[in-house]
Short mmCIF file of C-alpha atoms in Angstrom, two decimals:
data_model
loop_
_atom_site.label_atom_id
_atom_site.label_comp_id
_atom_site.label_asym_id
_atom_site.label_seq_id
_atom_site.Cartn_x
_atom_site.Cartn_y
_atom_site.Cartn_z
CA MET A 1 -0.39 -7.54 -6.34
CA GLY A 2 1.45 -9.95 -8.61
CA SER A 3 0.73 -12.78 -11.56
CA HIS A 4 1.24 -15.94 -10.57
CA SER A 5 4.24 -17.29 -12.80
CA LYS A 6 1.29 -20.25 -15.28
CA GLY A 7 2.16 -23.65 -15.31
CA ARG A 8 4.43 -25.62 -13.13
CA ASN A 9 7.10 -27.12 -16.14
CA LYS A 10 8.97 -24.22 -16.90
CA SER A 11 7.33 -23.59 -20.04
CA TYR A 12 10.71 -20.55 -20.93
CA ASP A 13 13.36 -20.61 -22.11
CA TYR A 14 14.99 -18.19 -19.16
CA SER A 15 13.63 -15.92 -16.88
CA PHE A 16 14.83 -12.13 -16.65
CA LYS A 17 14.11 -9.83 -13.57
CA ILE A 18 13.45 -6.56 -14.69
CA LEU A 19 13.41 -3.20 -12.00
CA LEU A 20 11.83 -0.05 -12.41
CA ILE A 21 13.69 3.06 -10.27
CA GLY A 22 13.12 6.50 -10.83
CA ASP A 23 10.80 9.19 -8.96
CA SER A 24 8.10 9.31 -6.81
CA GLY A 25 4.46 10.10 -9.54
CA VAL A 26 6.96 9.25 -12.54
CA GLY A 27 4.73 6.67 -14.09
CA LYS A 28 6.56 3.93 -12.81
CA SER A 29 3.68 1.51 -12.14
CA SER A 30 1.38 3.18 -15.30
CA LEU A 31 4.42 1.98 -17.49
CA LEU A 32 4.24 -1.79 -15.91
CA LEU A 33 -0.11 -1.53 -16.12
CA SER A 34 0.23 -0.17 -19.80
CA PHE A 35 2.98 -3.05 -20.65
CA ILE A 36 1.40 -5.45 -19.08
CA SER A 37 -2.36 -5.51 -20.04
CA ASN A 38 -2.78 -2.91 -22.40
CA LEU A 39 -4.97 -0.61 -19.61
CA VAL A 40 -4.01 2.96 -18.82
CA HIS A 41 -6.38 4.36 -15.45
CA ASP A 42 -5.22 6.22 -12.20
CA LEU A 43 -3.13 4.39 -10.20
CA SER A 44 -2.51 5.09 -6.28
CA PRO A 45 1.41 5.17 -5.41
CA THR A 46 3.25 1.73 -5.08
CA ILE A 47 3.51 1.34 -1.07
CA GLY A 48 6.77 -0.40 -0.25
CA VAL A 49 7.28 -3.14 -4.08
CA ASP A 50 5.33 -4.63 -6.15
CA PHE A 51 5.23 -6.65 -9.25
CA LYS A 52 3.95 -8.43 -12.08
CA VAL A 53 4.94 -11.64 -14.75
CA LYS A 54 5.05 -11.62 -17.85
CA LEU A 55 5.86 -14.59 -20.87
CA LEU A 56 7.03 -13.47 -24.07
CA THR A 57 8.67 -15.15 -26.83
CA ILE A 58 10.95 -12.65 -28.63
CA GLY A 59 14.12 -14.13 -30.85
CA GLY A 60 12.65 -17.06 -30.78
CA LYS A 61 13.60 -17.96 -27.06
CA ARG A 62 10.70 -17.85 -24.64
CA LEU A 63 10.87 -15.47 -21.85
CA LYS A 64 9.67 -15.54 -18.83
CA LEU A 65 9.80 -11.64 -17.15
CA THR A 66 9.58 -10.71 -13.19
CA ILE A 67 8.95 -6.64 -13.14
CA TRP A 68 9.81 -5.49 -9.76
CA ASP A 69 7.96 -2.10 -10.04
CA THR A 70 9.38 -0.11 -6.45
CA ALA A 71 8.17 2.57 -5.08
CA GLY A 72 9.39 6.38 -6.05
CA GLN A 73 9.64 7.58 -1.92
CA GLU A 74 13.32 8.05 -0.51
CA ARG A 75 11.78 6.42 2.94
CA PHE A 76 10.97 3.62 1.26
CA GLY A 77 14.81 2.82 -0.11
CA THR A 78 15.64 0.35 2.67
CA LEU A 79 12.81 -1.67 1.60
CA THR A 80 13.03 -1.25 -2.63
CA SER A 81 17.02 -1.47 -2.29
CA SER A 82 17.75 -5.26 -2.38
CA TYR A 83 15.73 -5.63 -6.02
CA TYR A 84 18.33 -4.74 -7.08
CA ARG A 85 20.21 -8.12 -6.81
CA GLY A 86 20.07 -9.91 -9.22
CA SER A 87 18.42 -7.57 -11.97
CA HIS A 88 19.09 -8.59 -15.70
CA GLY A 89 17.60 -4.72 -16.57
CA ILE A 90 16.83 -1.88 -14.71
CA ILE A 91 14.85 0.69 -16.40
CA LEU A 92 15.39 4.69 -15.02
CA VAL A 93 12.29 6.85 -15.38
CA TYR A 94 11.60 9.67 -15.92
CA ASP A 95 8.71 12.62 -16.73
CA VAL A 96 10.36 14.67 -18.83
CA THR A 97 7.65 17.40 -17.61
CA ARG A 98 9.44 17.35 -14.40
CA ARG A 99 13.00 18.36 -14.57
CA GLU A 100 13.92 17.90 -10.47
CA THR A 101 13.17 13.82 -11.71
CA PHE A 102 15.52 14.53 -14.34
CA THR A 103 18.10 15.73 -12.02
CA ASN A 104 18.01 12.51 -10.19
CA VAL A 105 18.56 10.60 -12.37
CA LEU A 106 21.54 11.33 -11.62
CA ASP A 107 21.93 12.54 -8.05
CA ILE A 108 20.12 9.86 -6.81
CA TRP A 109 19.49 6.56 -8.75
CA ALA A 110 22.28 6.22 -10.99
CA LYS A 111 24.20 5.91 -7.87
CA GLU A 112 21.32 3.41 -6.14
CA VAL A 113 22.67 0.63 -9.31
CA GLN A 114 26.20 1.46 -8.32
CA LEU A 115 25.71 0.42 -4.80
CA TYR A 116 23.12 -2.22 -4.84
CA SER A 117 23.29 -3.76 -8.66
CA THR A 118 25.44 -7.01 -8.74
CA ASN A 119 25.22 -7.81 -12.11
CA HIS A 120 28.11 -5.00 -13.15
CA GLU A 121 27.16 -5.94 -17.11
CA CYS A 122 23.13 -5.14 -16.75
CA ILE A 123 21.30 -3.57 -19.22
CA LYS A 124 20.30 0.48 -18.08
CA ILE A 125 18.12 2.26 -20.05
CA LEU A 126 16.92 5.68 -19.59
CA LEU A 127 13.53 6.32 -19.93
CA GLY A 128 12.07 9.85 -20.51
CA ASN A 129 8.08 9.88 -19.74
CA LYS A 130 5.04 11.33 -20.91
CA GLU A 131 6.22 13.33 -23.56
CA THR A 132 3.63 16.87 -23.13
CA GLU A 133 5.24 20.30 -21.97
CA ARG A 134 8.00 19.12 -21.76
CA ALA A 135 11.24 20.66 -19.29
CA VAL A 136 13.92 18.29 -20.47
CA THR A 137 14.39 18.40 -24.10
CA ARG A 138 14.49 14.97 -25.53
CA GLU A 139 19.00 15.63 -26.59
CA GLU A 140 19.81 16.09 -22.68
CA GLY A 141 18.29 12.36 -22.10
CA LEU A 142 20.26 11.26 -25.16
CA ALA A 143 23.43 12.76 -23.69
CA LEU A 144 22.49 11.50 -19.72
CA ALA A 145 22.01 8.02 -20.97
CA GLN A 146 25.83 7.85 -23.25
CA GLU A 147 27.87 9.13 -20.82
CA HIS A 148 26.60 6.51 -18.53
CA LYS A 149 26.33 3.61 -21.73
CA TRP A 150 23.02 3.09 -20.62
CA PHE A 151 20.32 2.77 -23.13
CA PHE A 152 17.78 6.12 -24.27
CA LEU A 153 14.06 5.75 -24.99
CA GLU A 154 11.26 8.01 -24.53
CA CYS A 155 7.88 7.06 -23.79
CA SER A 156 4.48 7.33 -22.93
CA ALA A 157 2.72 5.15 -20.54
CA LYS A 158 -0.36 6.84 -21.47
CA THR A 159 -0.58 6.99 -24.81
CA ARG A 160 0.81 3.48 -24.46
CA GLU A 161 3.32 4.85 -27.20
CA ASN A 162 6.79 3.15 -27.28
CA VAL A 163 6.27 1.43 -24.32
CA GLN A 164 6.37 -2.13 -25.59
CA GLN A 165 9.64 -1.36 -27.56
CA CYS A 166 11.27 -0.02 -23.80
CA PHE A 167 10.93 -3.51 -23.05
CA LYS A 168 11.76 -5.32 -25.75
CA ASP A 169 14.91 -3.50 -26.98
CA LEU A 170 15.90 -4.17 -22.67
CA THR A 171 15.08 -7.94 -23.67
CA LEU A 172 16.91 -8.05 -26.26
CA LYS A 173 19.72 -6.75 -25.04
CA VAL A 174 20.12 -8.48 -22.49
CA LEU A 175 20.29 -11.95 -24.80
CA GLU A 176 23.47 -10.04 -26.46
CA VAL A 177 25.01 -10.73 -23.41
CA PRO A 178 26.50 -14.45 -21.89
CA SER A 179 27.10 -13.40 -18.30
CA LEU A 180 23.62 -11.93 -18.06
CA LEU A 181 22.36 -15.29 -19.18
CA GLY A 182 23.83 -17.26 -16.77
CA ASN A 183 22.35 -15.68 -13.99
CA GLY A 184 19.29 -16.33 -16.73
CA SER A 185 18.77 -19.43 -15.71
CA ALA A 186 18.07 -21.84 -12.64
CA VAL A 187 21.44 -20.80 -11.78
CA VAL A 188 20.81 -17.57 -10.27
CA LYS A 189 18.20 -19.12 -7.85
CA ARG A 190 20.26 -21.51 -5.43
CA GLN A 191 22.33 -17.42 -5.34
CA ILE A 192 19.88 -16.08 -4.27
CA LEU A 193 18.90 -18.52 -1.98
CA ALA A 194 22.25 -18.81 -0.50
CA GLN A 195 22.50 -15.02 -0.34
CA LYS A 196 19.41 -13.90 2.02
CA LYS A 197 19.99 -16.78 4.28
CA LEU A 198 22.49 -14.36 4.93
CA ASP A 199 21.00 -10.87 4.67
CA PRO A 200 21.45 -9.03 7.77
CA ARG A 201 18.18 -7.99 7.49
CA SER A 202 16.52 -11.24 7.86
CA SER A 203 17.97 -11.75 11.36
CA GLY A 204 18.84 -9.60 14.62
CA THR A 205 15.31 -8.35 14.53
CA GLY A 206 14.62 -11.41 16.59
CA GLY A 207 13.41 -10.55 20.00
CA CYS A 208 11.46 -7.64 19.82
CA CYS A 209 7.75 -7.93 21.33
CA SER A 210 4.73 -6.31 19.81
CA MET B 1 -23.23 5.72 3.05
CA GLU B 2 -25.31 8.82 1.44
CA LYS B 3 -25.06 8.69 -2.66
CA LYS B 4 -23.69 11.49 -2.93
CA ARG B 5 -25.19 15.09 -5.39
CA THR B 6 -22.91 16.34 -8.00
CA ASP B 7 -22.13 19.79 -6.92
CA ASP B 8 -23.36 22.27 -7.94
CA TYR B 9 -21.32 25.01 -6.43
CA GLU B 10 -18.23 23.91 -8.68
CA PRO B 11 -17.80 24.31 -11.52
CA GLY B 12 -17.00 21.72 -15.11
CA PRO B 13 -18.80 18.96 -16.08
CA ILE B 14 -21.71 17.01 -14.17
CA PRO B 15 -19.34 13.19 -13.76
CA SER B 16 -22.28 10.60 -14.73
CA PRO B 17 -23.72 9.61 -11.97
CA ARG B 18 -22.01 5.99 -11.21
CA PRO B 19 -23.34 3.25 -9.42
CA LEU B 20 -21.60 2.94 -5.37
CA ASP B 21 -20.79 0.24 -3.43
CA ARG B 22 -22.72 1.41 -0.17
CA PHE B 23 -19.37 2.94 1.10
CA GLY B 24 -19.20 4.91 -1.17
CA PHE B 25 -16.84 3.51 -4.21
CA VAL B 26 -17.56 2.95 -7.44
CA LYS B 27 -18.20 -0.14 -8.22
CA GLN B 28 -15.46 -2.13 -10.71
CA GLU B 29 -17.83 -4.59 -12.14
CA PRO B 30 -21.74 -3.74 -10.87
CA ASN B 31 -23.53 -6.29 -9.58
CA SER B 32 -20.90 -9.15 -9.67
CA SER B 33 -19.31 -8.05 -6.04
CA PRO B 34 -18.44 -11.79 -4.26
CA ASP B 35 -19.06 -10.39 -0.56
CA GLY B 36 -22.40 -10.29 -0.06
CA LEU B 37 -22.66 -6.86 0.38
CA THR B 38 -24.29 -4.64 -2.94
CA ARG B 39 -26.60 -6.92 -3.03
CA GLY B 40 -29.81 -6.51 -1.16
CA ARG B 41 -30.20 -7.43 1.89
CA PRO B 42 -32.75 -9.24 3.63
CA ALA B 43 -35.14 -7.22 5.92
CA HIS B 44 -34.82 -8.73 8.91
CA GLU B 45 -30.81 -7.92 8.48
CA TYR B 46 -31.88 -4.77 8.59
CA GLU B 47 -33.85 -5.72 12.45
CA ARG B 48 -31.20 -6.62 13.49
CA GLU B 49 -28.55 -4.55 12.43
CA GLU B 50 -30.95 -1.73 14.21
CA GLY B 51 -30.91 -3.99 16.76
CA ARG B 52 -27.04 -3.85 17.71
CA VAL B 53 -27.40 0.11 16.87
CA ARG B 54 -29.51 0.39 20.21
CA LYS B 55 -27.30 -1.59 22.12
CA TRP B 56 -24.58 -0.01 21.24
CA ARG B 57 -26.07 3.91 21.41
CA LYS B 58 -26.21 2.78 25.64
CA MET B 59 -22.93 1.83 26.10
CA ILE B 60 -21.46 4.64 24.43
CA GLY B 61 -24.35 7.19 25.71
CA VAL B 62 -24.85 10.47 24.61
CA GLY B 63 -20.97 11.17 22.78
CA GLY B 64 -19.09 9.09 24.77
CA SER B 65 -19.84 10.03 28.51
CA ASP B 66 -20.90 5.83 29.60
CA TRP B 67 -18.00 4.46 27.16
CA LYS B 68 -14.99 4.83 29.56
CA HIS B 69 -17.11 3.02 32.93
CA TYR B 70 -18.87 0.23 30.28
CA VAL B 71 -15.02 -0.76 29.98
CA ARG B 72 -14.02 -0.83 32.86
CA ARG B 73 -17.08 -2.93 33.83
CA LYS B 74 -17.47 -5.12 30.74
CA PRO B 75 -14.47 -5.25 28.54
CA HIS B 76 -15.40 -9.11 27.69
CA VAL B 77 -18.72 -7.56 26.30
CA VAL B 78 -17.05 -4.91 24.41
CA ARG B 79 -14.81 -6.90 23.08
CA ARG B 80 -16.96 -9.14 21.93
CA ARG B 81 -18.86 -6.66 20.66
CA ILE B 82 -16.03 -5.68 18.64
CA ARG B 83 -15.59 -8.43 17.21
CA LYS B 84 -18.84 -9.01 15.71
CA GLY B 85 -17.68 -5.65 13.91
CA ILE B 86 -18.66 -1.55 14.71
CA PRO B 87 -22.12 -0.06 13.51
CA ASP B 88 -21.16 1.42 10.51
CA CYS B 89 -22.93 4.60 11.56
CA LEU B 90 -20.91 4.63 15.22
CA ARG B 91 -17.53 3.52 13.29
CA GLY B 92 -16.16 7.30 14.11
CA LEU B 93 -16.73 7.66 16.93
CA VAL B 94 -15.87 4.52 19.03
CA TRP B 95 -12.92 4.37 16.95
CA GLN B 96 -12.31 7.74 18.88
CA LEU B 97 -12.36 6.60 22.10
CA ILE B 98 -10.92 2.46 21.89
CA SER B 99 -7.76 5.09 19.90
CA GLY B 100 -7.50 7.45 22.81
CA SER B 101 -7.77 10.38 20.46
CA ARG B 102 -10.15 12.46 21.71
CA ASP B 103 -8.35 12.48 25.30
CA LEU B 104 -6.33 14.20 23.06
CA LEU B 105 -8.54 16.37 20.81
CA LEU B 106 -9.74 17.74 24.56
CA MET B 107 -6.47 17.78 26.20
CA ASN B 108 -5.00 20.33 22.79
CA PRO B 109 -7.81 22.71 21.73
CA GLY B 110 -6.46 25.26 18.75
CA VAL B 111 -3.25 23.13 18.05
CA TYR B 112 -4.63 21.23 15.06
CA GLU B 113 -5.96 24.36 13.96
CA GLN B 114 -2.35 26.11 14.39
CA LEU B 115 -1.03 23.30 12.48
CA VAL B 116 -3.16 23.64 9.61
CA ILE B 117 -2.83 27.53 9.37
CA TYR B 118 0.69 28.90 10.02
CA GLU B 119 2.95 26.00 10.12
CA THR B 120 4.47 25.04 6.96
CA SER B 121 6.47 21.60 6.04
CA ALA B 122 8.64 21.15 4.19
CA SER B 123 6.67 17.56 2.68
CA GLU B 124 4.04 19.73 1.16
CA LEU B 125 4.64 18.99 -3.05
CA ASP B 126 5.33 15.47 -1.96
CA ILE B 127 1.97 15.30 -0.48
CA ILE B 128 -0.19 17.27 -3.52
CA ARG B 129 1.01 14.48 -5.46
CA ASP B 130 -0.21 11.79 -4.33
CA ILE B 131 -3.98 13.36 -3.00
CA SER B 132 -5.74 13.10 -6.27
CA ARG B 133 -3.54 9.52 -5.99
CA THR B 134 -5.27 8.16 -2.81
CA PHE B 135 -8.76 6.16 -2.37
CA PRO B 136 -9.25 7.62 -6.69
CA SER B 137 -12.34 5.23 -7.20
CA HIS B 138 -13.89 6.22 -3.53
CA VAL B 139 -16.48 9.67 -4.24
CA PHE B 140 -15.47 11.51 -1.42
CA PHE B 141 -12.48 11.84 -3.36
CA GLN B 142 -12.50 11.99 -6.69
CA GLN B 143 -13.27 16.03 -7.12
CA ARG B 144 -10.29 17.85 -7.92
CA HIS B 145 -10.05 20.12 -4.90
CA GLY B 146 -13.18 18.96 -3.54
CA PRO B 147 -13.82 18.45 0.60
CA GLY B 148 -12.28 15.34 0.36
CA GLN B 149 -9.39 16.05 -1.27
CA ARG B 150 -8.53 19.36 0.94
CA SER B 151 -9.02 17.34 4.39
CA LEU B 152 -6.91 14.74 3.31
CA TYR B 153 -4.29 17.20 2.48
CA ASN B 154 -4.62 19.38 5.73
CA VAL B 155 -4.53 16.35 8.09
CA LEU B 156 -0.68 14.96 6.43
CA LYS B 157 0.14 18.70 6.38
CA ALA B 158 -0.19 19.32 9.90
CA TYR B 159 1.28 15.98 10.32
CA SER B 160 3.40 15.73 8.82
CA VAL B 161 4.41 19.35 10.76
CA PHE B 162 3.24 18.01 14.54
CA ASP B 163 5.76 14.37 13.90
CA ARG B 164 8.72 16.17 11.27
CA ASP B 165 11.19 12.79 11.48
CA VAL B 166 8.01 11.00 10.38
CA GLY B 167 6.96 14.24 8.07
CA TYR B 168 5.21 13.23 4.98
CA VAL B 169 5.15 9.27 4.21
CA GLN B 170 3.18 7.25 1.10
CA GLY B 171 0.72 5.44 2.89
CA MET B 172 0.14 7.39 5.76
CA GLY B 173 -2.67 9.08 3.21
CA PHE B 174 -4.32 5.55 3.51
CA LEU B 175 -5.22 5.53 6.92
CA ALA B 176 -5.87 9.36 6.89
CA GLY B 177 -8.06 9.34 4.05
CA LEU B 178 -9.92 5.74 6.04
CA LEU B 179 -9.80 8.18 9.27
CA LEU B 180 -11.90 10.93 6.62
CA LEU B 181 -14.87 8.16 5.59
CA TYR B 182 -16.11 8.39 8.64
CA MET B 183 -15.28 11.55 11.31
CA SER B 184 -14.25 15.02 10.49
CA GLU B 185 -10.75 16.61 9.79
CA GLU B 186 -9.21 17.42 13.79
CA ASP B 187 -11.07 14.10 14.38
CA ALA B 188 -8.64 11.97 12.17
CA PHE B 189 -5.96 13.80 12.88
CA TRP B 190 -5.83 12.97 16.60
CA LEU B 191 -6.68 9.17 15.65
CA LEU B 192 -3.40 9.43 13.41
CA VAL B 193 -1.12 11.21 16.07
CA ALA B 194 -2.90 8.73 19.13
CA LEU B 195 -2.12 5.87 16.16
CA LEU B 196 1.72 7.18 15.74
CA LYS B 197 2.44 8.31 18.88
CA GLY B 198 1.06 5.60 20.89
CA ALA B 199 -2.09 7.26 23.08
CA VAL B 200 -2.44 3.96 24.07
CA HIS B 201 -1.21 1.22 22.28
CA ALA B 202 2.45 1.32 21.43
CA PRO B 203 3.81 4.05 18.54
CA MET B 204 3.11 2.54 15.22
CA GLU B 205 5.27 5.59 14.16
CA GLY B 206 7.85 3.37 13.41
CA LEU B 207 5.76 2.18 9.92
CA TYR B 208 7.91 5.04 8.87
CA LEU B 209 10.48 6.21 10.52
CA ALA B 210 13.79 6.10 8.72
CA GLY B 211 15.17 2.58 8.13
CA LEU B 212 10.65 1.58 8.55
CA PRO B 213 11.54 -0.24 11.66
CA LEU B 214 8.64 -1.24 12.73
CA VAL B 215 8.01 -2.53 9.08
CA GLN B 216 10.60 -5.08 9.08
CA GLN B 217 9.71 -6.17 12.56
CA TYR B 218 6.41 -7.15 10.82
CA LEU B 219 7.66 -9.09 8.21
CA PHE B 220 10.18 -11.03 10.18
CA GLN B 221 7.56 -12.20 12.36
CA PHE B 222 4.95 -13.05 9.22
CA ASP B 223 7.69 -14.85 8.47
CA HIS B 224 8.25 -16.70 10.97
CA LEU B 225 4.95 -17.03 11.86
CA VAL B 226 4.03 -19.10 7.86
CA ARG B 227 7.22 -21.05 8.49
CA GLU B 228 5.25 -22.22 11.77
CA HIS B 229 2.38 -22.44 11.05
CA LEU B 230 1.89 -23.20 7.27
CA PRO B 231 5.03 -25.08 6.30
CA LYS B 232 3.57 -26.60 2.61
CA LEU B 233 3.14 -22.68 1.83
CA GLY B 234 6.53 -21.70 3.08
CA GLU B 235 8.60 -24.20 1.76
CA HIS B 236 6.45 -23.41 -1.75
CA PHE B 237 7.87 -19.75 -1.19
CA SER B 238 11.25 -20.62 -0.58
CA GLN B 239 11.16 -22.45 -3.77
CA GLU B 240 9.41 -19.73 -6.16
CA MET B 241 11.98 -17.59 -4.03
CA ILE B 242 8.99 -15.02 -2.43
CA ASN B 243 9.27 -13.57 0.78
CA PRO B 244 6.88 -11.26 2.57
CA SER B 245 8.63 -8.03 1.23
CA MET B 246 7.10 -8.62 -1.73
CA TYR B 247 3.19 -8.78 -0.66
CA ALA B 248 2.74 -7.87 2.29
CA SER B 249 4.97 -5.07 3.13
CA GLN B 250 2.33 -2.72 1.99
CA TRP B 251 -0.62 -4.50 4.11
CA PHE B 252 1.80 -3.30 7.29
CA ILE B 253 2.71 0.02 6.03
CA THR B 254 -1.04 1.22 5.48
CA VAL B 255 -2.60 -0.78 8.04
CA PHE B 256 -4.52 -2.97 6.16
CA SER B 257 -5.95 -0.01 4.47
CA TYR B 258 -4.87 0.24 0.91
CA SER B 259 -5.21 -2.91 -0.60
CA PHE B 260 -7.54 -5.11 1.42
CA PRO B 261 -11.49 -5.26 0.27
CA PHE B 262 -12.95 -2.22 1.87
CA HIS B 263 -15.28 -3.93 4.55
CA LEU B 264 -12.69 -6.42 5.38
CA ALA B 265 -9.46 -3.39 6.32
CA LEU B 266 -13.03 -2.08 8.59
CA ARG B 267 -13.45 -4.90 10.60
CA VAL B 268 -9.60 -5.31 11.15
CA TRP B 269 -9.39 -2.02 11.83
CA ASP B 270 -12.63 -2.44 14.58
CA VAL B 271 -10.40 -4.96 16.15
CA PHE B 272 -6.96 -3.84 16.17
CA LEU B 273 -7.78 -0.04 18.20
CA TYR B 274 -9.27 -1.83 20.61
CA GLU B 275 -6.73 -4.75 21.77
CA THR B 276 -4.59 -3.49 22.18
CA LYS B 277 -1.75 -6.20 20.78
CA LEU B 278 -2.36 -5.59 16.48
CA PRO B 279 -4.21 -8.77 15.14
CA PHE B 280 -1.80 -8.94 12.11
CA GLU B 281 -0.15 -11.66 12.26
CA LYS B 282 -2.74 -13.52 13.27
CA LEU B 283 -3.88 -12.84 9.77
CA ILE B 284 -2.07 -15.18 8.08
CA HIS B 285 -5.51 -17.11 8.92
CA ALA B 286 -6.41 -15.41 5.09
CA LEU B 287 -3.48 -17.78 3.61
CA ARG B 288 -4.81 -20.99 4.91
CA ASN B 289 -8.60 -20.65 3.89
CA PHE B 290 -8.07 -18.24 0.62
CA PRO B 291 -9.16 -18.03 -0.75
CA GLU B 292 -13.44 -19.34 -0.69
CA ASP B 293 -13.86 -16.99 2.77
CA ALA B 294 -11.24 -15.96 3.85
CA MET B 295 -12.09 -12.25 2.80
CA ASP B 296 -14.92 -13.04 5.14
CA PRO B 297 -15.13 -10.76 8.16
CA ASP B 298 -16.59 -12.54 10.23
CA THR B 299 -15.66 -16.09 9.43
CA LEU B 300 -11.70 -14.77 9.55
CA LEU B 301 -11.55 -12.91 12.44
CA PRO B 302 -13.01 -15.32 14.86
CA LEU B 303 -9.92 -17.99 13.38
CA ALA B 304 -7.61 -16.37 14.06
CA TYR B 305 -8.16 -15.55 16.90
CA SER B 306 -8.14 -19.24 17.68
CA MET B 307 -4.36 -19.31 16.71
CA LYS B 308 -1.67 -19.18 19.33
CA VAL B 309 1.32 -17.25 18.80
CA SER B 310 4.80 -17.34 20.76
CA LYS B 311 5.34 -15.28 23.09
CA ARG B 312 8.98 -14.61 21.18
CA LEU B 313 7.26 -12.97 17.93
#
């Protein structure tokens, strides 16, 4: 379960919402764990959604990153789709050793982003995880990323190579986009609260008996 | 549970023996468990446990022969005893009796074998990918391609063929895994069927069908219960933009078998299999008492059942 935010006195300048998406088993949760805690061990599949909070200082700004880790299986789309909303950064993860996870970036995940993401200037990073016995070349990853104006990186949750770099790069890019910075302050909070009241999902199921 | 011996018929390095808790999970930090289950238990507790097992055996009869009769005659006694927890050595049998899965098994001879051996499933690769990630810290499921992992695969594959609308959804593995710790493959399969198709209870397949309708319903109910019974906490959650889907969807999708302390998950299963009404939403009390004693089932369950839940929910 997600960590508690430390301290009541808003000890950060900006709060960013980061989303991890990609096929089941590509290593989203491992990347997150590797980023948050320096630990690397076998994890259970993510069921529904999970999140972690990380406070860090980059470029003299104190930042609070709330990182949403989603289940990769398609059936969970109904739970995970609402987490795209208001994201400042989205990390599209694939496994370089499994080609279908790469083709699904285009066939599934890019479409989900288009459909559900509300910040059009939201920063996207394409991230190839694992790096052994590859089935997808670095060049292919780079080409796909360039085509969509995403950033591109390869990393390994296991050796922790490039993991910190990925989140740091993403955060720096978010800091460069004025419209996202506006969203990173308290404004976004009220927006989301207002949206939630209109969300059809939170009504209409009433009256059922279990 | 008995400590598993290293397998001498399988090649590969012998894992160094690690301390296990009474359920067979590798202990995270030895001697620091606060749940009171790993500490040595005094002799009188064993005697009390023995007494309870004797009572239970009498109630069940040989192989469950007296069970239906007893439940019809004294349902309140059964309910009281189940709320105190089914003795671990009888849990597998009793779960099969109260869920109606035993009847399904007897009515469908050979069906499970057919599903496992002759049918193919579109979900086979998805299932395989999750097998080693299901209860990875339990000794029964740790060995690659060992008996635990093989049974888990068979049950999940059989179910994905049996019910192609549901197929395989991540989370089902934890239900199947929990069951396999207490019964054979075929029994576990029929209990899964009894639950999802509703032999005795309302069917729970909505946890896994497209759109996850039952999960959405539980989340909705849970949200209202938080607001109704814990208004201060509900307000705080609103302020911080926390909604139940962020922390509770995994509880419901896995019927508490995924992230709850194992001894608590078992007690929840005891009561929810018997009382056709699910106790899930009542577990909200865990939040009120958190964290002092809420994770002790003997505290949590009576509390949960003392709560009034609006009929509208």
